[in-house]
Structures are given as C-alpha cells and as structure tokens.
GROMACS .gro file of C-alpha atoms in nm:
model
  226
    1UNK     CA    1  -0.722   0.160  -2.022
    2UNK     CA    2  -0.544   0.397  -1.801
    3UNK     CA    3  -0.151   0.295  -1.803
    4UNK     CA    4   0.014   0.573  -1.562
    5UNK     CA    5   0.012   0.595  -1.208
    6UNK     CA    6  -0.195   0.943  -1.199
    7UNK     CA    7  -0.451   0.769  -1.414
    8UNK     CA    8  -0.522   0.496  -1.164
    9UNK     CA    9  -0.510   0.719  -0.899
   10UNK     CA   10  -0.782   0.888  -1.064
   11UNK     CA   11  -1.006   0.568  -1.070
   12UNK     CA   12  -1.000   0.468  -0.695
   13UNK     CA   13  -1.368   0.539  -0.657
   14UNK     CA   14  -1.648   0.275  -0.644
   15UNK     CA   15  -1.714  -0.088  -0.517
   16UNK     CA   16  -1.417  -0.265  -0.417
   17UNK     CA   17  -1.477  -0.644  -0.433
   18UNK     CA   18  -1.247  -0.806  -0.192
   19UNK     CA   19  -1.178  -1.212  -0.277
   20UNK     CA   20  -1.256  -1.491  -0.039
   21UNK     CA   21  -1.018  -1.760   0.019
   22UNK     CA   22  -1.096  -2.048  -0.206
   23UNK     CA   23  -0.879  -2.341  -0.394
   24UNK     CA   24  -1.103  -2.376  -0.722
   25UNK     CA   25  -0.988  -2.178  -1.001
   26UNK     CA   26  -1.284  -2.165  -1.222
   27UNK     CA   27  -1.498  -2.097  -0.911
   28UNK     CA   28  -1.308  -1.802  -0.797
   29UNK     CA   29  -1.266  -1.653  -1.130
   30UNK     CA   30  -1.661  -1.662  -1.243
   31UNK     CA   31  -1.730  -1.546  -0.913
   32UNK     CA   32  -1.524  -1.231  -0.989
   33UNK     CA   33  -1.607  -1.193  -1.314
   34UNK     CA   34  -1.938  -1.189  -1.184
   35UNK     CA   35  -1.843  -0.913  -0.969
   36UNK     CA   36  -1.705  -0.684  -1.227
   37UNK     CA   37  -2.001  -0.731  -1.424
   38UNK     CA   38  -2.184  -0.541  -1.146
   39UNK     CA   39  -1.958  -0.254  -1.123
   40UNK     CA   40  -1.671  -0.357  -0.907
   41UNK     CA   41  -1.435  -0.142  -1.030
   42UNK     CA   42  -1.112  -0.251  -0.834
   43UNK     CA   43  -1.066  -0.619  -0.693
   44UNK     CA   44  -0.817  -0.723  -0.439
   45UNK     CA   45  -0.680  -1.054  -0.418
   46UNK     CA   46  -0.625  -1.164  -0.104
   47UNK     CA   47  -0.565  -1.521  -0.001
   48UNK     CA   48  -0.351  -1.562   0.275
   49UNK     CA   49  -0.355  -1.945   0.329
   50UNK     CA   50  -0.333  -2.077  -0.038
   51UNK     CA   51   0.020  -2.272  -0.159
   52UNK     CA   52   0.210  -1.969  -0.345
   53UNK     CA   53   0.114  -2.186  -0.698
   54UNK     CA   54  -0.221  -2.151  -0.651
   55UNK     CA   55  -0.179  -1.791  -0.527
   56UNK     CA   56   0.026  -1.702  -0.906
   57UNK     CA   57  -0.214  -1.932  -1.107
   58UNK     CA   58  -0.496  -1.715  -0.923
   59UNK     CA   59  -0.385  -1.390  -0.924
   60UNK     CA   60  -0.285  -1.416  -1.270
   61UNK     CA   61  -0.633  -1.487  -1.377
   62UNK     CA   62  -0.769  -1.247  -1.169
   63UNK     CA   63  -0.516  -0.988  -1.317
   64UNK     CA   64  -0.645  -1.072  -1.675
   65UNK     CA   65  -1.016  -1.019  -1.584
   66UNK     CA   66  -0.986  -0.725  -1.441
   67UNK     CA   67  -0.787  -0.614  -1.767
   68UNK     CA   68  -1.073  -0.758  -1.979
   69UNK     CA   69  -1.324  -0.523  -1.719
   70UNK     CA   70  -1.137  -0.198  -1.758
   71UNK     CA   71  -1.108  -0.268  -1.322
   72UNK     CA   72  -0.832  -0.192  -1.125
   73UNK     CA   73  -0.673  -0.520  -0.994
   74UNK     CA   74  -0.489  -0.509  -0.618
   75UNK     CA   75  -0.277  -0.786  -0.439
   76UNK     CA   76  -0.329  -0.806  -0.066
   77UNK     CA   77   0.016  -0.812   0.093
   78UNK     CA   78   0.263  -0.934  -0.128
   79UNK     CA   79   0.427  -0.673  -0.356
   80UNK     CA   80   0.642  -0.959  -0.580
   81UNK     CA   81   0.316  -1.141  -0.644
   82UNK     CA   82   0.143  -0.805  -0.761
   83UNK     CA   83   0.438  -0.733  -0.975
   84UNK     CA   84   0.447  -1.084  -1.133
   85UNK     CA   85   0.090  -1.112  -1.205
   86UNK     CA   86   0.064  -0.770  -1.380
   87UNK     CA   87  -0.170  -0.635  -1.124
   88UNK     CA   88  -0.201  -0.229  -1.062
   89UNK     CA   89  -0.056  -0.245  -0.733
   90UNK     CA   90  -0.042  -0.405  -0.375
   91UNK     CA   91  -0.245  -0.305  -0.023
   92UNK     CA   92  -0.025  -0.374   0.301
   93UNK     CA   93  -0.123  -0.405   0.662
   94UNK     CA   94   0.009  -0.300   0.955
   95UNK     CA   95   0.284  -0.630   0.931
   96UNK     CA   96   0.268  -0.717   0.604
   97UNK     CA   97   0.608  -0.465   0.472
   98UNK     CA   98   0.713  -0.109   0.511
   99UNK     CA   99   0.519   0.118   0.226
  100UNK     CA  100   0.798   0.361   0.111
  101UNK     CA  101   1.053   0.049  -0.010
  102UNK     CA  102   0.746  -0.072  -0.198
  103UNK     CA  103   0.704   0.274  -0.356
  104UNK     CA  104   1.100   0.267  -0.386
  105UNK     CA  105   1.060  -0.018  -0.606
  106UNK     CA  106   0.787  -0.009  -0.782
  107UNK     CA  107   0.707   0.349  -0.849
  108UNK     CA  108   0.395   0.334  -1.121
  109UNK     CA  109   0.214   0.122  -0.816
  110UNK     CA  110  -0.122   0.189  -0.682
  111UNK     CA  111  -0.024   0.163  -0.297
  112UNK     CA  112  -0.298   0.092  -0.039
  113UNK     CA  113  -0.234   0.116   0.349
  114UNK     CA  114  -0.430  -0.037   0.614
  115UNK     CA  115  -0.480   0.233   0.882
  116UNK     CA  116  -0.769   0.101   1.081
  117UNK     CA  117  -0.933   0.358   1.288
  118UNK     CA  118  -0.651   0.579   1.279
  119UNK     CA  119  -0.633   0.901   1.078
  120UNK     CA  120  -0.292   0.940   1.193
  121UNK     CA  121  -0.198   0.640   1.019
  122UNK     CA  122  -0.303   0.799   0.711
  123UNK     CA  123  -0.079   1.086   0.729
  124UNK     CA  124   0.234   0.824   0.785
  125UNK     CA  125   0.099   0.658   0.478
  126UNK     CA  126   0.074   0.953   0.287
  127UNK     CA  127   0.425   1.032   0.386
  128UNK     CA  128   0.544   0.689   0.271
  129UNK     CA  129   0.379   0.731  -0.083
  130UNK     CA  130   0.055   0.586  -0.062
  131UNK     CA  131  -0.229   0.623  -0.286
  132UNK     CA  132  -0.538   0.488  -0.063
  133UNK     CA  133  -0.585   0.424   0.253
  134UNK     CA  134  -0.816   0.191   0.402
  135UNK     CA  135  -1.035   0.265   0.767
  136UNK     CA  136  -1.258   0.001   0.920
  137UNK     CA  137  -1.373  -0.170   1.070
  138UNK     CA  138  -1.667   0.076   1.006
  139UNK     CA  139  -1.911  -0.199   1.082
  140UNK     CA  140  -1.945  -0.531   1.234
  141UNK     CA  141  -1.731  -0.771   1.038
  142UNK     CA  142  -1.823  -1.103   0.997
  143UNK     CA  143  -1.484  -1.180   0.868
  144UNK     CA  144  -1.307  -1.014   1.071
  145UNK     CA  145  -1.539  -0.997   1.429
  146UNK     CA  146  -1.259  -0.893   1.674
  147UNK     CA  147  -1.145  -0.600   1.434
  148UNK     CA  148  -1.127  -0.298   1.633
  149UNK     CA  149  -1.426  -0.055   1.526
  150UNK     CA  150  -1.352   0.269   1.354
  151UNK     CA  151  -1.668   0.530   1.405
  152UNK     CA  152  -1.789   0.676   0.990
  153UNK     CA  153  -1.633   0.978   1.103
  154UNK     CA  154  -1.295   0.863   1.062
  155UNK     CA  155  -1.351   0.846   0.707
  156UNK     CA  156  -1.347   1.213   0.636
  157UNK     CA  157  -1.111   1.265   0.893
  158UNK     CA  158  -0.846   1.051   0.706
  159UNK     CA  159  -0.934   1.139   0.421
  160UNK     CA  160  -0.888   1.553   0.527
  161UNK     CA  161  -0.583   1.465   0.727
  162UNK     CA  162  -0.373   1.279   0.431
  163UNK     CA  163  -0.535   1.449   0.107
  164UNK     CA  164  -0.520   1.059  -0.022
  165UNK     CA  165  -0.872   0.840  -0.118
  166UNK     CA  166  -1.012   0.631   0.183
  167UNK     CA  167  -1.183   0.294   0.153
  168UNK     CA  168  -1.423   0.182   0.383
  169UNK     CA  169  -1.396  -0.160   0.510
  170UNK     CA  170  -1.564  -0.397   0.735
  171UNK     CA  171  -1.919  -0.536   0.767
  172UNK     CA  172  -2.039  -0.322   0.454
  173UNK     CA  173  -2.351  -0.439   0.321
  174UNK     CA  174  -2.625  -0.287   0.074
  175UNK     CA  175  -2.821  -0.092   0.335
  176UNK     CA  176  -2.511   0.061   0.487
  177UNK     CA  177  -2.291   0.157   0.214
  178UNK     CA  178  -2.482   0.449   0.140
  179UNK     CA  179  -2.363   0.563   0.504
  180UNK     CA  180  -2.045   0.522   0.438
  181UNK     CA  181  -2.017   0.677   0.086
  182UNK     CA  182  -2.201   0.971   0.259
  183UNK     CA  183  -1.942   1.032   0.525
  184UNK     CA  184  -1.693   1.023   0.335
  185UNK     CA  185  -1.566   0.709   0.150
  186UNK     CA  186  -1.395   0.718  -0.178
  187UNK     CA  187  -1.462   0.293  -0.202
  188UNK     CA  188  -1.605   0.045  -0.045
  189UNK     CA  189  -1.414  -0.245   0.061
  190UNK     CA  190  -1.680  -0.567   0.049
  191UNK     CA  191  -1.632  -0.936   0.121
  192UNK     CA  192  -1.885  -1.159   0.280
  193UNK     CA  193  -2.160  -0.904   0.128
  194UNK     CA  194  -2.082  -0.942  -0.213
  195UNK     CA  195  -1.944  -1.263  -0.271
  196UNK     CA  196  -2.194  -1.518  -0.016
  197UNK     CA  197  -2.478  -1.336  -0.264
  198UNK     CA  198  -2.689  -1.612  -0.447
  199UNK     CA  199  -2.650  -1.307  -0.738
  200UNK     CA  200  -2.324  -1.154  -0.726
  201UNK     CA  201  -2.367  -0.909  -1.025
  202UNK     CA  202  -2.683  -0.811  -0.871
  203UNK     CA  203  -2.506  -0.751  -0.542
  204UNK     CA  204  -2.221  -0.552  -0.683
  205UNK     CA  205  -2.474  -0.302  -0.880
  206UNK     CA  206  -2.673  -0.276  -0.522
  207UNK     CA  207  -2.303  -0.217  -0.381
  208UNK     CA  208  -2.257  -0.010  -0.650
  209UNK     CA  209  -2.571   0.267  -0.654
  210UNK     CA  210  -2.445   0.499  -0.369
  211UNK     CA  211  -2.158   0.642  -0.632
  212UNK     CA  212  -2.417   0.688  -0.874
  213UNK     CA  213  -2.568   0.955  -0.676
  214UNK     CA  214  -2.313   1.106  -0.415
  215UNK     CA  215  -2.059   1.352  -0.599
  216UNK     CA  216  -1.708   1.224  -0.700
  217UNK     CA  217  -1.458   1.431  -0.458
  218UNK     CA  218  -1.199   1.209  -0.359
  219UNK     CA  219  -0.939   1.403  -0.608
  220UNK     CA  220  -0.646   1.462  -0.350
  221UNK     CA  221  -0.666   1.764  -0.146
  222UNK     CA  222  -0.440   1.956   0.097
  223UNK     CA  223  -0.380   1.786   0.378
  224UNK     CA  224  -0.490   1.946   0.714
  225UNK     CA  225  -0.349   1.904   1.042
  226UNK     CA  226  -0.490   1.690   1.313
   0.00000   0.00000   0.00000
C-alpha cells in the first residue's frame, strides 16, 4: 500500500467510481465494494445532502474498503471529513474552499480541483498544489444535465497546460470511455454508469478495459503555455 504523497500521485490512473447519495449503510458500502471488485481504483465520496453522522459513519467505511482494495479513497468537498476518516485526500469545486490552505494543511493529500472546461483552471490549480484535476462535463450528464459541456479536447489541453493528471467527468458510460481515455484522460470520473448497473463489478471492469490497452502517460510533465 503506497503511504507517501508521490506514491499516490503515481496511482491516479483508472476508473474512478464516484458515490451516489444514499442513507443505507450496508447498501452503499456493498455497492462500492462491488465497485472495487471491478477495478475502480479510486472512489470519491460525495454526499452533499446527508446529516454530517451519516456522512463520518459513511466515509469511514468507505475509507476502510478502499484500504482493504489497495484503492485510493477521495472526499468530495470537505477536507476535515477526509482527514478524519483516513481517506487519501479531498476534491474541491469551484465554491467548495481555496486549494493551497488545504495543501497548507494537509501536505501528504491527494488534492483534486474541479476545473470544468477550463484548462486555465488547471494551471491555477497546479499553482495552488493540486494533484488532479477534473474536466467535464465531457458528455451529457444525467446527474448533472445543465453542466456546462467541455469538448474531449480539453483533456489533453489541461493536462499539457498544468503537467498534473486529468479526470474525465460527466455522462461517461462504457461505449464512450474509450474516447475519453484516448484523448487524453488519466481517469474516468463515473456515477450514474456504474452504480444504476444491475452488475456493478461487471460495469466497473467494462469501465475499466480502455486502461488496459491505451499506454500509461499521465506521469507529470512540463507544463506548456496556453
């Protein structure tokens, strides 16, 4: 199990299984597990409308699981809660906290950033000490419908720009991932796809195949300007 920050950093590659909001423990757990039988290799947490006991009680679980897995585990937005449940790190939006007092305080943390369909954004966040960025809405998002579109080109463009790993996000399925992975993506940032499968495992290795076969390059480079 990797234990420094360079060692994680080196792992942000693969399916990145993204968890639905939902109140039942058990459910959410299995459903995960299931998940990172497939090949998830990092999970993010994210559950914005749950009472902050069920939100420790979950993401403490979740934490462990991923442990168990070998899997990266991520909190969506809250930096205290990913610190107190033992998870690699936190991912922050546009409004959910400023990136370099996170980094400030919690240096050994995987750090994600939000950037959306702007490459610029991932320069700022590389600036601010982030490890990841995520672009998307590369597709039509069910969970997200009114998310603004980012074209697969933004992908490498980010990616070139910062020198830091890009996940894809938004309306990833199957049949597209291997679109995204191809121009560019590092990981693949799934919800609906994944986890409203009758088979999760099965849809995480389906998820999964395009990083069997494209090459692993998302080892940080020199950034280039835009």
């Amino acid at each position: 199990m990797a234990t420094t920050r360079t060692e994680r950093i080196a792992r942000l590659r693969g399916l990145y299984a993204v968890t639905p909001e939902m109140e039942d423990d058990d459910v959410l757990v299995a459903l995960v597990e299931s998940a990172l039988a497939g090949g998830a290799r990092l999970v993010q947490y994210r559950a914005k409308a749950s009472a902050p006991s069920v939100r420790v009680r979950q993401a403490v679980a979740l934490a462990r699981a991923c442990r168990h897995h070998g899997a990266l585990f991520i909190v969506n937005d809250d930096a205290r809660l990913a610190i107190d449940s033992g998870a690699d790190g936190v991912h922050l939006g546009a409004q959910d906290g400023d990136p370099r007092a996170v980094r400030l305080a919690w240096p050994d943390a995987i750090l994600g950033v939000s950037c959306y369909d702007r490459p610029e954004l991932a320069v700022a966040a590389a600036e601010a000490g982030a490890d990841y960025v995520g672009i998307g809405s590369v597709f039509a998002s069910r969970v997200k419908p009114g998310a603004v579109r980012a074209p697969l080109e933004r992908l490498a463009q980010a990616r070139s720009a910062s020198g830091l790993a890009v996940a894809a996000i938004g309306g990833i399925t199957a049949a597209n991932a291997p679109l995204a992975v191809a121009a560019g993506a590092d990981m693949v940032a799934v919800i609906s796809a994944l986890f409203d499968s009758p088979d999760v495992a099965q849809a995480a290795r389906e998820l999964s195949r395009p990083f069997d076969t494209e090459p692993h390059s998302h080892v940080r480079t020199q950034p280039t300007a835009l």
